[in-house]
Coordinates of C-alpha atoms in Angstrom, one line a residue:
M1 CA 0.1 0.0 -0.1
A2 CA 1.4 3.4 -1.0
A3 CA 1.9 6.1 1.6
A4 CA -1.1 8.3 2.6
H5 CA -1.8 11.5 0.8
V6 CA -1.2 14.5 3.2
I7 CA -3.5 17.3 2.3
P8 CA -3.9 20.8 3.8
A9 CA -6.8 20.9 6.3
S10 CA -7.3 24.6 5.5
N11 CA -8.8 23.8 2.1
P12 CA -12.6 23.1 2.2
E13 CA -12.2 20.7 -0.5
S14 CA -9.8 18.6 1.7
I15 CA -12.6 18.3 4.4
R16 CA -15.0 17.2 1.9
R17 CA -12.7 14.6 0.4
A18 CA -11.8 13.3 3.9
A19 CA -15.4 13.1 4.8
E20 CA -16.1 11.1 1.7
V21 CA -13.3 8.6 2.8
I22 CA -15.0 8.2 6.3
R23 CA -18.3 7.7 4.8
N24 CA -16.9 4.9 2.5
G25 CA -15.4 3.0 5.4
G26 CA -11.7 4.3 5.0
L27 CA -9.3 5.9 7.5
V28 CA -8.3 9.5 7.9
A29 CA -5.7 11.0 10.3
F30 CA -6.8 14.5 11.4
P31 CA -5.8 17.0 13.9
T32 CA -7.5 17.7 17.1
E33 CA -6.5 20.1 19.9
T34 CA -4.9 17.2 21.9
V35 CA -3.0 15.0 19.4
Y36 CA -3.8 13.6 15.8
G37 CA -6.5 10.9 15.7
L38 CA -6.9 8.0 13.4
G39 CA -10.7 8.3 12.4
C40 CA -13.3 6.1 11.0
N41 CA -17.1 5.9 11.0
A42 CA -17.8 4.8 14.6
L43 CA -21.0 3.1 13.3
N44 CA -19.2 0.9 10.8
P45 CA -17.6 -2.1 12.4
E46 CA -15.4 -3.0 9.5
A47 CA -14.0 0.4 9.4
V48 CA -13.4 0.3 13.2
A49 CA -11.7 -3.0 12.7
G50 CA -9.4 -1.3 10.2
V51 CA -8.3 1.1 12.9
F52 CA -7.3 -1.7 15.2
E53 CA -5.5 -3.5 12.2
A54 CA -3.6 -0.2 11.2
K55 CA -2.2 0.5 14.7
Q56 CA -2.0 -3.1 15.6
R57 CA -4.1 -2.1 18.6
P58 CA -5.4 -5.0 20.8
H59 CA -9.1 -5.3 20.6
F60 CA -9.5 -5.0 24.4
D61 CA -8.8 -1.5 24.2
P62 CA -11.8 0.8 23.7
L63 CA -11.9 3.8 21.3
I64 CA -13.2 7.3 21.9
V65 CA -15.9 8.5 19.8
H66 CA -16.0 12.2 18.7
I67 CA -19.1 14.2 17.8
A68 CA -19.6 17.8 16.5
T69 CA -23.0 18.5 18.4
R70 CA -24.8 17.5 21.5
T71 CA -27.7 16.3 19.5
S72 CA -25.6 13.4 18.4
L73 CA -25.6 12.0 21.8
N74 CA -29.1 10.9 21.4
R75 CA -27.9 8.3 18.9
L76 CA -25.1 6.9 20.9
V77 CA -25.8 7.0 24.7
E78 CA -28.8 5.9 26.9
T79 CA -28.8 8.6 29.7
I80 CA -27.2 11.8 30.5
S81 CA -26.9 12.8 34.2
V82 CA -27.0 16.2 35.7
G83 CA -23.3 16.1 36.3
D84 CA -22.6 15.1 32.6
H85 CA -24.5 18.1 31.6
R86 CA -22.6 20.4 33.8
L87 CA -19.3 19.1 32.5
M88 CA -20.4 19.4 29.0
D89 CA -21.6 23.0 29.6
A90 CA -18.3 24.0 31.1
F91 CA -15.6 22.0 28.9
W92 CA -17.4 21.0 25.6
P93 CA -16.2 21.6 22.9
G94 CA -12.8 20.8 24.3
P95 CA -10.3 18.0 25.7
L96 CA -12.7 16.3 28.0
T97 CA -14.0 12.8 27.4
L98 CA -17.0 11.4 29.3
V99 CA -17.7 7.8 29.9
L100 CA -21.5 7.2 29.4
Q101 CA -23.9 4.2 29.1
K102 CA -23.9 3.3 25.4
R103 CA -26.8 2.5 23.1
E104 CA -27.1 -0.9 21.3
E105 CA -26.5 1.0 18.0
V106 CA -22.7 1.5 18.9
P107 CA -20.8 -1.7 17.8
D108 CA -19.2 -3.6 20.6
I109 CA -15.9 -3.5 18.9
V110 CA -15.9 0.3 19.5
T111 CA -16.2 -0.2 23.3
A112 CA -14.4 -3.5 23.7
G113 CA -17.7 -5.0 24.6
L114 CA -18.2 -2.8 27.6
P115 CA -21.6 -1.2 28.2
T116 CA -20.0 2.2 28.3
L117 CA -18.9 4.6 25.7
A118 CA -16.0 7.2 25.9
I119 CA -17.1 10.3 24.1
R120 CA -16.0 13.9 23.5
M121 CA -16.6 17.0 21.3
P122 CA -13.3 18.2 20.1
A123 CA -12.6 21.9 19.9
H124 CA -10.2 22.0 16.9
P125 CA -12.0 23.5 14.0
V126 CA -10.8 20.9 11.5
A127 CA -11.9 18.0 13.5
R128 CA -15.4 19.5 14.0
A129 CA -15.6 20.3 10.3
L130 CA -14.7 16.8 9.5
I131 CA -17.3 15.3 11.7
R132 CA -20.1 17.6 10.5
E133 CA -19.2 16.9 6.9
A134 CA -19.0 13.3 7.3
G135 CA -22.5 13.0 8.9
V136 CA -21.5 10.3 11.4
P137 CA -19.7 10.0 14.7
I138 CA -16.0 9.4 14.3
A139 CA -14.1 6.9 16.4
A140 CA -10.5 7.9 16.7
P141 CA -7.6 6.8 18.8
S142 CA -4.2 8.5 18.5
A143 CA -2.8 8.2 15.0
N144 CA 0.3 6.0 15.7
P145 CA 1.4 2.4 16.2
F146 CA -0.1 1.2 19.4
G147 CA 1.8 2.0 22.5
Y148 CA 4.3 4.5 20.9
V149 CA 4.7 8.2 21.3
S150 CA 1.5 10.0 20.4
P151 CA 1.5 12.3 17.2
T152 CA 1.2 15.9 17.4
C153 CA 1.7 16.9 13.7
A154 CA 1.2 15.3 10.3
R155 CA 4.7 14.3 9.8
H156 CA 4.5 12.1 12.9
V157 CA 1.5 10.3 11.5
L158 CA 3.1 9.8 8.1
D159 CA 6.3 8.4 9.8
G160 CA 4.4 5.9 11.9
L161 CA 1.3 4.9 9.9
G162 CA 2.0 6.3 6.4
E163 CA 1.1 3.1 4.5
Q164 CA -1.9 2.3 6.8
V165 CA -4.0 5.5 6.3
D166 CA -6.0 6.6 3.3
L167 CA -5.7 10.3 4.0
I168 CA -3.9 12.7 6.3
L169 CA -5.4 16.1 7.0
D170 CA -2.4 18.4 7.9
G171 CA -3.7 21.0 10.3
G172 CA -0.4 21.9 11.8
P173 CA 0.9 21.2 15.4
C174 CA -1.6 20.3 17.9
P175 CA -2.0 23.2 20.4
I176 CA -2.4 21.3 23.6
G177 CA -0.2 18.1 23.0
V178 CA -1.6 15.6 25.4
E179 CA -4.5 13.4 25.2
S180 CA -7.9 14.5 26.8
T181 CA -8.9 14.2 30.4
I182 CA -11.3 11.3 30.8
V183 CA -14.0 11.2 33.6
S184 CA -16.4 8.5 34.3
M185 CA -19.7 9.5 36.1
F186 CA -20.6 5.8 37.0
G187 CA -20.2 4.7 40.8
T188 CA -20.7 6.5 43.9
R189 CA -18.5 9.4 42.8
P190 CA -17.2 10.7 39.4
E191 CA -13.6 9.5 38.7
I192 CA -10.7 10.9 36.5
L193 CA -9.7 7.8 34.5
R194 CA -7.0 9.6 32.7
P195 CA -5.5 13.0 33.5
G196 CA -5.3 15.6 30.7
S197 CA -5.1 19.4 30.3
I198 CA -8.4 19.9 32.1
T199 CA -7.3 19.5 35.7
L200 CA -8.7 18.0 38.8
A201 CA -9.2 21.4 40.4
E202 CA -11.1 22.6 37.4
I203 CA -13.5 19.5 37.2
Q204 CA -14.1 19.7 41.0
K205 CA -15.2 23.4 40.7
V206 CA -18.0 22.2 38.4
I207 CA -19.1 19.0 40.0
G208 CA -17.6 18.7 43.4
P209 CA -15.2 16.1 44.9
L210 CA -14.2 13.1 42.8
G211 CA -13.5 9.4 43.8
H212 CA -10.3 7.5 43.5
T213 CA -9.7 5.4 40.2
T214 CA -9.3 1.9 41.1
A215 CA -7.2 -0.4 38.9
G216 CA -8.6 -3.6 37.4
Q217 CA -8.0 -6.1 34.8
T218 CA -10.4 -4.7 32.3
T219 CA -9.5 -1.6 30.2
V220 CA -12.3 0.8 30.6
V221 CA -10.7 3.8 28.6
P222 CA -7.5 4.3 26.4
G223 CA -4.2 4.9 27.8
Q224 CA -4.4 2.6 30.9
H225 CA -1.8 0.2 30.1
P226 CA 1.2 0.4 32.3
R227 CA 3.4 0.9 29.4
H228 CA 2.3 3.4 26.8
Y229 CA 3.3 6.5 24.9
A230 CA 6.7 4.7 24.9
T231 CA 9.9 5.5 23.0
R232 CA 12.1 2.6 21.7
T233 CA 15.0 4.1 23.8
P234 CA 15.0 3.0 27.6
V235 CA 13.8 5.9 29.7
T236 CA 14.5 6.6 33.4
I237 CA 12.7 9.3 35.6
L238 CA 15.1 10.8 38.0
A239 CA 14.0 10.7 41.6
T240 CA 13.5 14.6 42.0
Q241 CA 13.6 17.6 40.1
G242 CA 17.2 18.5 41.5
A243 CA 18.3 14.8 41.5
A244 CA 21.9 14.0 40.2
H245 CA 22.2 12.0 37.2
T246 CA 25.0 9.5 36.3
I247 CA 25.8 8.5 32.9
Q248 CA 27.5 5.4 32.3
E249 CA 30.9 5.3 30.7
H250 CA 30.6 5.2 26.9
E251 CA 26.7 5.7 27.3
R252 CA 25.2 7.8 24.6
A253 CA 22.5 9.5 26.7
G254 CA 19.9 12.2 26.3
L255 CA 18.2 14.4 28.8
L256 CA 14.6 15.7 28.7
A257 CA 13.7 18.6 31.2
L258 CA 10.6 20.7 32.0
S259 CA 12.7 23.8 32.3
T260 CA 16.3 24.8 31.6
P261 CA 18.4 22.9 34.1
G262 CA 21.0 24.6 36.2
H263 CA 23.8 22.2 35.3
V264 CA 23.8 19.6 32.4
D265 CA 26.5 17.1 32.3
E266 CA 28.6 17.8 29.2
R267 CA 28.5 14.1 28.3
F268 CA 24.9 14.1 27.3
H269 CA 24.6 13.6 23.6
A270 CA 21.3 15.8 23.4
V271 CA 19.2 17.8 25.7
E272 CA 15.6 18.8 25.2
V273 CA 13.9 21.5 27.3
L274 CA 10.1 21.5 27.2
S275 CA 9.8 25.0 28.3
A276 CA 12.6 27.5 29.1
S277 CA 10.4 29.3 31.5
G278 CA 8.9 26.1 33.1
D279 CA 5.4 26.8 31.7
L280 CA 3.4 23.6 31.9
R281 CA 1.2 24.3 29.1
E282 CA 4.3 24.8 26.7
A283 CA 5.8 21.8 28.2
A284 CA 2.7 19.6 27.5
R285 CA 2.7 21.0 24.0
N286 CA 6.1 20.1 23.2
L287 CA 6.4 16.8 25.1
F288 CA 5.7 14.2 22.5
A289 CA 7.6 16.1 19.7
A290 CA 10.6 16.2 22.1
L291 CA 10.4 12.4 23.0
R292 CA 10.3 11.6 19.3
R293 CA 13.3 13.9 18.5
L294 CA 15.3 12.2 21.2
D295 CA 14.1 8.6 20.3
A296 CA 15.2 9.2 16.6
L297 CA 18.9 9.7 17.7
G298 CA 19.7 6.3 18.5
L299 CA 20.8 6.9 22.0
D300 CA 21.5 4.2 24.7
H301 CA 19.2 5.7 27.2
L302 CA 17.0 8.9 28.0
Y303 CA 16.8 10.6 31.5
V304 CA 13.9 12.6 32.5
V305 CA 13.9 15.4 35.1
P306 CA 10.3 15.3 36.6
C307 CA 7.9 18.1 37.3
E308 CA 5.4 18.2 40.3
D309 CA 2.3 16.1 40.1
Q310 CA 0.0 18.9 40.2
G311 CA -2.4 20.5 37.7
L312 CA -1.2 19.8 34.1
G313 CA 2.0 18.4 35.7
L314 CA -0.2 15.4 36.5
A315 CA -0.9 14.7 33.1
I316 CA 2.7 15.2 31.9
M317 CA 4.1 12.8 34.5
D318 CA 1.4 10.2 33.8
R319 CA 2.7 10.0 30.2
L320 CA 6.4 10.0 31.2
R321 CA 5.9 7.2 33.9
R322 CA 4.2 5.1 31.3
C323 CA 6.8 5.8 28.7
A324 CA 9.5 4.6 31.3
A325 CA 7.6 1.6 32.4
P326 CA 9.1 -1.8 31.7
L327 CA 7.5 -4.0 29.1
A328 CA 4.5 -5.9 30.6
P329 CA 2.4 -8.8 29.2
L330 CA -1.0 -7.6 27.9
P331 CA -4.2 -9.2 28.6
R332 CA -5.1 -12.2 26.2
L333 CA -8.3 -12.5 24.4
T334 CA -9.9 -16.0 25.3
T335 CA -12.5 -15.9 22.6
S336 CA -13.0 -14.0 19.3
P337 CA -12.8 -10.2 19.6
A338 CA -16.4 -9.9 19.0
S339 CA -17.2 -11.1 22.7
I340 CA -14.2 -9.2 24.1
H341 CA -13.6 -11.4 27.2
I342 CA -10.3 -10.8 28.8
T343 CA -8.1 -12.6 31.1
S344 CA -4.6 -11.9 32.2
N345 CA -1.5 -14.2 31.2
S346 CA 1.6 -13.3 33.2
S347 CA 3.5 -16.0 31.0
E348 CA 3.1 -14.0 27.7
Q349 CA 5.9 -11.5 26.6

């Protein structure tokens, strides 16, 4: 298969062309305010299966469905609580994903057989224009091989999935740079299942205290695997912001820092600073691109200076910890993907 065509998202004809690909069951990579998504018609099981195949994504990992208007919810979800409405009023369109009870019309492959659906309304004008023009909800995980660093520009998509995608809409760099915050309204209290640019404090201002996320074998939303957003180069996160780092003799190492470090060992082969001023929003916007640049250098090791686990820093450190996690066995499907029954298998590598 030839590499995907990359076309400018600013051209209305590009949007029409991409929407036609979606309606016909194809795959389109497109920009959102968070990262680039690999989109398909969420109501077409064969098209959704194509997303899993292109990414080599396990079928137990559910997808997020993107909509352009709140009226689309009537077709996709059963009930919407008062808390859901408050969050939508406050943060939609924007980088917030809500986990709601799905309707039967949503194919099980989208939700990994779960009764819940992760759904959001993106703020990026290209994403919303594409959804409106296509006339269908669009299921879209990040447009990269499963588990690798997420893409924040069209070049990243082309490098990782160029031969697996029918079309790439180039809308420039993503303005936020980390995936959406995911909130579940099920249970006794709402929970943040994945941190993002909308912070815990911002959500609590709208709906009050949140519960604590509990770990389980079933993947409820994307980005929950212990190792994710990962580089090919091994990563070590230093203990504290001021921790000393030791480079092994003859080791070709890189350093990733939130802000300009006071002292850098001259033996580092490369240094990436996410924000000279230490601004967390700038750091998040640059995170994945910086990791990709370091990973492309063929280094022996990457060292990361951590930031505080507060506000947007919580989302940044979530991605970095998963990037640095050791390889772990994935859950194993015991039946066909259609039934999505999962068990763990600690012996698989």
